[in-house]
XYZ file of C-alpha atoms in Angstrom:
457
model
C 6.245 25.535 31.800
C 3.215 28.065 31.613
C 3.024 29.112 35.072
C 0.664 31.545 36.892
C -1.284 32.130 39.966
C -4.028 32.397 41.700
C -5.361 35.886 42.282
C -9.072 35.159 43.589
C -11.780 32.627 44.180
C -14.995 31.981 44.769
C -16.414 28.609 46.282
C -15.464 26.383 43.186
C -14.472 29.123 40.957
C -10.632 30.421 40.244
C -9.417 32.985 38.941
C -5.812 32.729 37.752
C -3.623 35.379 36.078
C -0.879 33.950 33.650
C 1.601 36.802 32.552
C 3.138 34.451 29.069
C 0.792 32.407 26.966
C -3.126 32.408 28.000
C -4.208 28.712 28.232
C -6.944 27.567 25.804
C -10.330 26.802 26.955
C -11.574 23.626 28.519
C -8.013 23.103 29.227
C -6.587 21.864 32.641
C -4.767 23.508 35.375
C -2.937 22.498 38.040
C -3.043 24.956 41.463
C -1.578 24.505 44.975
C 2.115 24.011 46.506
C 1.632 20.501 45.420
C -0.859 21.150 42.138
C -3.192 18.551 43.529
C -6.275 20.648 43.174
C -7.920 20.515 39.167
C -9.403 23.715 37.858
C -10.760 23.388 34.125
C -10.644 26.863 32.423
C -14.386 27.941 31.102
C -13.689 31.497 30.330
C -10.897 33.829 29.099
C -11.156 36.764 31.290
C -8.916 39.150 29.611
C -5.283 39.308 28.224
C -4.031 37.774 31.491
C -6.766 35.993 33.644
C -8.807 32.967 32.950
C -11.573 31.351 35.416
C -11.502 27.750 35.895
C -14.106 25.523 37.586
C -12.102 23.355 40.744
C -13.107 19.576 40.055
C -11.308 18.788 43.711
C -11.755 20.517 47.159
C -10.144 23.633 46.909
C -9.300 23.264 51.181
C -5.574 25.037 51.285
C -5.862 27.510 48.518
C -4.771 30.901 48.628
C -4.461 33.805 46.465
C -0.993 34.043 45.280
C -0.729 30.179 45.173
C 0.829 29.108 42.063
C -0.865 27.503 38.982
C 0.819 25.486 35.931
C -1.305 25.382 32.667
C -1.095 21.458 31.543
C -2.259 21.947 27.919
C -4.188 19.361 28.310
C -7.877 18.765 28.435
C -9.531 16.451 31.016
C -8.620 12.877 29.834
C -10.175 9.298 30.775
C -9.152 5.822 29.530
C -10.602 3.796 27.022
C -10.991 0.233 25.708
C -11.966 -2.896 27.312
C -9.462 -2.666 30.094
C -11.484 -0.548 32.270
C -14.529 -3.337 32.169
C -15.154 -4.675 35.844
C -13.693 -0.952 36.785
C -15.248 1.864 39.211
C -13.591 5.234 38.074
C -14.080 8.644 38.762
C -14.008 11.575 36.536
C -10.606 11.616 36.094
C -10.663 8.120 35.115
C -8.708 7.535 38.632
C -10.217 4.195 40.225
C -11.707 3.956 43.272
C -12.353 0.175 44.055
C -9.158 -0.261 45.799
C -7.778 -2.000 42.605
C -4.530 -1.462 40.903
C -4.337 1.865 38.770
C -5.056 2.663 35.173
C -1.793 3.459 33.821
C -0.755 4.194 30.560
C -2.831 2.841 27.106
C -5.658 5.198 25.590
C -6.622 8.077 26.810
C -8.908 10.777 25.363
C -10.670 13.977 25.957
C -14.091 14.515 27.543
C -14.789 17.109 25.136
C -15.720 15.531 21.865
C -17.988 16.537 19.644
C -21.186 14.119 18.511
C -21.328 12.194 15.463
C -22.280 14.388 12.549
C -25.591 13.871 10.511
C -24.121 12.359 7.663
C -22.970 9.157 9.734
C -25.746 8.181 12.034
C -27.678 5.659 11.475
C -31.064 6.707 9.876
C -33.203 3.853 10.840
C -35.522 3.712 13.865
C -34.519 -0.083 15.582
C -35.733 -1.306 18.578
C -33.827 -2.551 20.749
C -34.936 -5.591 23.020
C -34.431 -5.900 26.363
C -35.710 -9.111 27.156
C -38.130 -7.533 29.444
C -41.925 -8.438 28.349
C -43.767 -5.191 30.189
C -40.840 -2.697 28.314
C -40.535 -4.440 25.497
C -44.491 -5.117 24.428
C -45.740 -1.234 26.085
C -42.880 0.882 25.705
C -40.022 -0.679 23.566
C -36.453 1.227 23.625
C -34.707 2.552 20.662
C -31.372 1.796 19.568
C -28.953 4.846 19.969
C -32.249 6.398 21.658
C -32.918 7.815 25.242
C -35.495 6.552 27.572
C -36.459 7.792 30.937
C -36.475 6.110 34.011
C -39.159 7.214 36.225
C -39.108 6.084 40.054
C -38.665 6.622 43.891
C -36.669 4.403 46.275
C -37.602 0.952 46.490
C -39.368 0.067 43.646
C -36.722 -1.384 41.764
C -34.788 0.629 39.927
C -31.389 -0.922 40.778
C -32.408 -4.110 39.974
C -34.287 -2.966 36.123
C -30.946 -1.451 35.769
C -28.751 -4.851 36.891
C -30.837 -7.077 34.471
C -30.888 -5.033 31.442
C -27.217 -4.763 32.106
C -27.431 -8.498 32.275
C -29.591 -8.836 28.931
C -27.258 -6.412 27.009
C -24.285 -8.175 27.765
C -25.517 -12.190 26.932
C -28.196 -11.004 24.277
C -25.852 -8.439 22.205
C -23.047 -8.725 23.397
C -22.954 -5.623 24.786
C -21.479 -3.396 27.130
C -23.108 -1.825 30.195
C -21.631 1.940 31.546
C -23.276 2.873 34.683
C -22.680 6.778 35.422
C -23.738 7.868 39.143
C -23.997 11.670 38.978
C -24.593 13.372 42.631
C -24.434 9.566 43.921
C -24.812 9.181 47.516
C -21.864 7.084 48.703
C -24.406 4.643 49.901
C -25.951 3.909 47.019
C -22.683 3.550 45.180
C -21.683 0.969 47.288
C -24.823 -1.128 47.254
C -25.358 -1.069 43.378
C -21.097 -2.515 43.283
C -22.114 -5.229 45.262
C -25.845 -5.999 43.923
C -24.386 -6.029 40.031
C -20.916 -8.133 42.100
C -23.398 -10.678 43.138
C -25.355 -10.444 40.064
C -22.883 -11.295 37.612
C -22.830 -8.288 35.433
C -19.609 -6.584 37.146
C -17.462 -7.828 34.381
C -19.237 -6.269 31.324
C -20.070 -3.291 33.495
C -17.901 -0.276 33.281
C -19.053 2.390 36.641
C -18.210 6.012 36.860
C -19.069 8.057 39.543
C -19.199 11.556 40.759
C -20.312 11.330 44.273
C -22.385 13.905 46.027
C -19.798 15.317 48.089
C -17.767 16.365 45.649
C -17.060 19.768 43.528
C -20.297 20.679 41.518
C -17.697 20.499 38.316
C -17.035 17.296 38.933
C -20.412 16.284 38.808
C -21.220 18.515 35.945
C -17.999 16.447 33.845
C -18.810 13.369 35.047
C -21.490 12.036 32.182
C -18.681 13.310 29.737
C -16.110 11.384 30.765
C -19.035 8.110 30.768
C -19.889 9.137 27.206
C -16.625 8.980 26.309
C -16.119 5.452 27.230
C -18.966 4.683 25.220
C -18.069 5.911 22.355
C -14.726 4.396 22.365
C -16.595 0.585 22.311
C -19.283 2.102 19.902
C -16.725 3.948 17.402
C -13.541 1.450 17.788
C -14.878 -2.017 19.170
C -17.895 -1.593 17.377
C -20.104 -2.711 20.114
C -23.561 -1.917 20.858
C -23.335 -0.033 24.789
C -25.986 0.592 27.284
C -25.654 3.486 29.131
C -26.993 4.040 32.610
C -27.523 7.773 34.012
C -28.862 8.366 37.468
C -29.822 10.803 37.978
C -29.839 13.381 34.968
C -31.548 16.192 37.237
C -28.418 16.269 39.322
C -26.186 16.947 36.122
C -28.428 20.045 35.471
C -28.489 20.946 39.234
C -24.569 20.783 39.127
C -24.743 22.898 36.003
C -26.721 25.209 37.754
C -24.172 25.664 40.837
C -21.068 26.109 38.382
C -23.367 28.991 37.148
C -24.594 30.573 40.124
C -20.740 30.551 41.257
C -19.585 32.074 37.855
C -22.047 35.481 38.396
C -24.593 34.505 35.189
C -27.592 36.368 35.370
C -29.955 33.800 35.998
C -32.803 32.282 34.019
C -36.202 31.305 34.756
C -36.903 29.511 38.330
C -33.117 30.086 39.306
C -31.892 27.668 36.377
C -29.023 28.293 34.208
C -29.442 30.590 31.165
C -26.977 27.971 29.130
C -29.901 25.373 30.153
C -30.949 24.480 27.088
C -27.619 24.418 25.208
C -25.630 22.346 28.636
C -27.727 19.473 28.336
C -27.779 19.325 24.187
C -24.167 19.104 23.876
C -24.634 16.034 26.670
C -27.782 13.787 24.687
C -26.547 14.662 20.998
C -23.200 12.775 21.825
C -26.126 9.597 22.593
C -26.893 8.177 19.260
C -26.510 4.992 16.570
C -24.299 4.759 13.853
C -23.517 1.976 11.062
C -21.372 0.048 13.161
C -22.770 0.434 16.871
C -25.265 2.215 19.256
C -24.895 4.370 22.532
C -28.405 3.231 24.048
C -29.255 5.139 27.275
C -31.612 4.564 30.016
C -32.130 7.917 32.455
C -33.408 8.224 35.179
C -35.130 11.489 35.845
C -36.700 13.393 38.626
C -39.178 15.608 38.348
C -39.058 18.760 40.976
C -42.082 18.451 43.249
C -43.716 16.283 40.595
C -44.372 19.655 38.165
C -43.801 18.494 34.485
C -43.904 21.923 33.364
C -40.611 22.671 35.007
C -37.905 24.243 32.686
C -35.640 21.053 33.664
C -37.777 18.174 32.940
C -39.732 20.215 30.204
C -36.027 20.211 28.093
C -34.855 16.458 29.281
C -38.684 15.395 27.917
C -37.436 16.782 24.753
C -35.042 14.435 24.127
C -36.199 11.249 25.067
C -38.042 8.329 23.019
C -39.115 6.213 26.120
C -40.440 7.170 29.110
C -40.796 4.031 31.338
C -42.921 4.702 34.823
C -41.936 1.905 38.086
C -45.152 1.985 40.263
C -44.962 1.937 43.729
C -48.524 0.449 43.939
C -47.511 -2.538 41.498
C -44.239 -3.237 43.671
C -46.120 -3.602 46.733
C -49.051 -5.743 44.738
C -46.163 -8.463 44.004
C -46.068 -7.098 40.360
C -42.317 -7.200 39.440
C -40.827 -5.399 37.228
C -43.263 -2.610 38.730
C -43.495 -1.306 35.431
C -46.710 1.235 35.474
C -48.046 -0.449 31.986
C -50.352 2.501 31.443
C -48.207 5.655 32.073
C -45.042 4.034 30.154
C -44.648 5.314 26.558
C -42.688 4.880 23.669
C -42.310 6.983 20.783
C -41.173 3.802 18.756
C -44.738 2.474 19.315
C -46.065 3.079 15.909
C -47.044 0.593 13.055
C -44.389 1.989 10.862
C -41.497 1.125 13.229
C -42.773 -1.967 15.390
C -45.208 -3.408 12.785
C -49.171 -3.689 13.049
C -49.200 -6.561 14.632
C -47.202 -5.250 17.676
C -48.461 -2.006 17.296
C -52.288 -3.656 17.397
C -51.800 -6.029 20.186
C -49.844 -3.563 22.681
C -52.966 -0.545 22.113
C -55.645 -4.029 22.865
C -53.754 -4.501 26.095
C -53.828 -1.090 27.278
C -57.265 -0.516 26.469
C -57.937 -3.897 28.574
C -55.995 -2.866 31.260
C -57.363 0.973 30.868
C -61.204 -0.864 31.400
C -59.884 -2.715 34.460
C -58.534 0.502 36.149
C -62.071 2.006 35.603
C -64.121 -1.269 37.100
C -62.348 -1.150 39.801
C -64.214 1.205 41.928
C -67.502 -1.127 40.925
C -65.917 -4.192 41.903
C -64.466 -2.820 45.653
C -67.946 -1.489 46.013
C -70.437 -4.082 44.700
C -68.451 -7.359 43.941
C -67.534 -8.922 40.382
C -70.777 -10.616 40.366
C -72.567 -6.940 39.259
C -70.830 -6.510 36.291
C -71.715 -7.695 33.157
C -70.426 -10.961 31.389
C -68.219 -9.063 28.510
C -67.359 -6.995 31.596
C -66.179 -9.797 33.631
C -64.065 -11.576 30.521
C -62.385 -7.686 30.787
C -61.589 -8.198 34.042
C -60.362 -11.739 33.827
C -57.696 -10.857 30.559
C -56.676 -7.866 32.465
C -55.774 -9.746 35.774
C -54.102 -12.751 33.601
C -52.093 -9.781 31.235
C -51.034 -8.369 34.773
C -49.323 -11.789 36.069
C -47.744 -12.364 32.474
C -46.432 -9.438 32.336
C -44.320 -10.135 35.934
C -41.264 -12.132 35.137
C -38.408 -13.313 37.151
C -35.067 -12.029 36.846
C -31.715 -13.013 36.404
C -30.005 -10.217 39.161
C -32.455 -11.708 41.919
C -32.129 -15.476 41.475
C -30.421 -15.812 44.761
C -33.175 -13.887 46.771
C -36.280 -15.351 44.624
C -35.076 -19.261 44.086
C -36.434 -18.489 40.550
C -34.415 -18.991 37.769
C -34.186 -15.760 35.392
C -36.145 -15.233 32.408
C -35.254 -13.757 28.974
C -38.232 -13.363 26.793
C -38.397 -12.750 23.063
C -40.707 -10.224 21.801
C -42.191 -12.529 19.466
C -42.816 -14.727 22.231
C -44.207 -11.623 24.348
C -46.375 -10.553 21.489
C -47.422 -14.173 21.121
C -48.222 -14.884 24.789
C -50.720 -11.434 24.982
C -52.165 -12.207 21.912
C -53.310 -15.850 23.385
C -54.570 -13.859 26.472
C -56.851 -11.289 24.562
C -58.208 -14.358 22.509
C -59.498 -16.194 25.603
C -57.073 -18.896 24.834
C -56.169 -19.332 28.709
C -59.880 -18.934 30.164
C -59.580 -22.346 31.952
C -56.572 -21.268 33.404
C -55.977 -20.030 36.639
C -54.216 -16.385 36.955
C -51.375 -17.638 39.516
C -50.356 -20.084 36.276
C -49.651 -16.957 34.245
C -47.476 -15.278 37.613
C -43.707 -14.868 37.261
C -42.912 -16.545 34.194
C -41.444 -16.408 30.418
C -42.788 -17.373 27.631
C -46.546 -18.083 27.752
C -46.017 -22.081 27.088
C -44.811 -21.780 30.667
C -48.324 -22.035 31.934
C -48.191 -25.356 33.316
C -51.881 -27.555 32.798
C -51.639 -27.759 36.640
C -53.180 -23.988 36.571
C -56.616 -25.102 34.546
């Protein structure tokens, strides 16, 4: 065996001097009396010393304590054992469950799939979801960002489109918490338990306590879960990051600790190239899709910082949860006029999609402006064409609620999965006047628009 030991460290970083064979990089190493602490090498010091990055708590170390060079990279389990499963990095489980032993294992480190094989087409992928769907539709093997502060229902978007994936496509739902408080952990096992969605759901953690490399490695060893159901089972995967800032703030500790001179507002000068290698590995090919949903935060709400400025880059879909709209009864709280898609063009969702979804916004856009009038003077002062405005806007607001599957047992209402075509239909019927007689609580919390019972005229 390739043994060595440890001649300094720093915080998380190791430096360990091997006098036979220097181990390769990205490789593992095992340190301590009892090797339980993991240090992945990330650089080649010279003709004896590598430096690793600890992925456990390096409490007990010494210099002089002995290291053995595994030869191995970082390896997590694959295939459809793992579904119902909450692992951590090292594909270990934490749920108090038997152990993963033995079957497939394979490295974190794999490159993405090359531009001859993806998929070349841009698909949309529904949701089921009217306000995403209609305003700012996903795209298969795309990224879209999910924009939102505590309590507006970003655990439960995330438990029903789990929920859609798995009984609409057949899919399969990966949830990776990166810098996860412990807290929320727990509370998202037990909403998706109660949901029904724990058994298509694969969740991987990398908790907030714990080494910034094992949060950095964490979405790797998620993305390569995926890609075993996308590659091998051929299945269509959803794949659930929160929170994507923390992978780059993790980044940005293993840097800091490593010496690099660093770049522009204390981020790391590999920036750019840390969180490429990460998104490329998210696309579509022939057979299946790695679709992800992100959420992102945005330091002290400044858009032109160098983090969110190169996550923007790579998304398709940015979708915007309101806390005004939550507390207005309006769930999802979708923001319907700050959520984008780059899929929403003629070319990719069709002109009749692409037609109705700009008429809604521009209704909804008029609202937002008359509302200052209407606080101040009353509906009466506006004109009649302004007042029909008003009245499709209020009635596109209530259809565009819908109740969901994940919150049956707190609502009493029965979960809805809506079509687009029926979506599409339903606005267009709106914007026509075709529900004028109808009353705006008729339109509230359903699915398709033939829901509106005759009791609402």
């Amino acid at each position: 065996m390739n043994r060595g030991k440890v001649v300094s460290f720093r915080g998380s970083v190791i430096d360990v001097q091997f006098s036979q064979q220097l181990p390769k990089l990205y490789s593992q190493l095992r340190a301590g009396e009892d090797g339980r602490v993991v240090i992945e090498v990330v650089e080649q010091r010279d003709a004896e010393t590598v430096r690793g990055i600890a992925l456990t708590p390096v409490a007990g170390l010494a210099r002089g304590s002995p290291a053995i060079a595994t030869n191995q990279p970082l390896q997590v389990p694959v295939g459809q054992r793992l579904l119902g499963r909450v692992l951590n990095v090292f594909g270990e489980t934490v749920d108090r469950k038997e152990p993963i032993v033995g079957g497939e294992w394979r490295s974190l480190h794999r490159a993405p799939v090359p531009l001859s094989q993806r998929s070349t087409l841009s698909e949309v992928l529904e949701t089921g979801i009217k306000a995403i769907d209609l305003l700012a539709p996903l795209e298969r093997g795309g990224k879209a960002g999910l924009f939102g502060g505590a309590g507006v229902g970003k655990t439960v978007l995330i438990a029903e489109t789990i929920h859609n994936m798995a009984s609409g496509y057949e899919g399969i739902g990966i949830f990776c918490g990166i810098g996860e408080r412990n807290r929320e952990a727990e509370e998202l096992y037990r909403e998706m338990q109660a949901a029904g969605v724990l058994d298509n759901t694969i969740m991987v953690f990398g908790q907030m306590d714990e080494p910034p490399g094992a949060r950095f490695r964490v979405g790797h060893a998620a993305l390569t879960m995926a890609e075993y159901f996308r590659d091998d089972a051929k299945r269509d995967v959803l794949l659930l990051i929160d929170n994507i800032f923390r992978f780059i703030q993790a980044g940005q500790e293993v840097s800091g600790l490593m010496g690099r001179l660093p770049s522009r507002v204390g981020y790391q000068p590999t920036l750019l190239t840390d969180l490429a290698e990460f998104e490329e590995r998210i696309s579509s090919t022939a057979t299946g899709a790695i679709t992800s949903i992100q959420a992102v935060y945005v330091p002290a709400d400044d858009f032109t910082d160098p983090a969110a400025v190169q996550t923007f880059g790579h998304l398709s879909s940015s979708i915007v949860l309101s806390r005004k709209r939550a507390s207005e009864g309006f769930y999802p709280a979708v923001d319907l006029l700050r959520s984008s898609s780059k899929m929403l063009t003629p070319t990719v969702v069709g002109n009749r999609h692409y037609q109705i979804a700009r008429e809604v916004r521009r209704t909804l856009a008029t609202y937002e402006q008359l509302k200052d009038i209407i606080a101040m003077l009353g509906i009466e002062e506006l004109s009649q064409s302004d007042r029909q405005m008003v009245d499709r806007a209020r009635k596109l607001e209530r259809f565009l609620t819908q109740p969901f599957f994940s919150t049956e047992q707190f609502t009493g209402k029965s979960g809805k999965l809506v079509s687009l075509e029926a979506t599409i239909s339903g606005c267009e019927s709106i914007l026509n006047d075709e529900f004028v007689r109808f009353s705006e609580r008729s339109l509230y919390m359903i699915g398709a628009i033939d829901e509106a019972g005759v009791q609402g005229a």
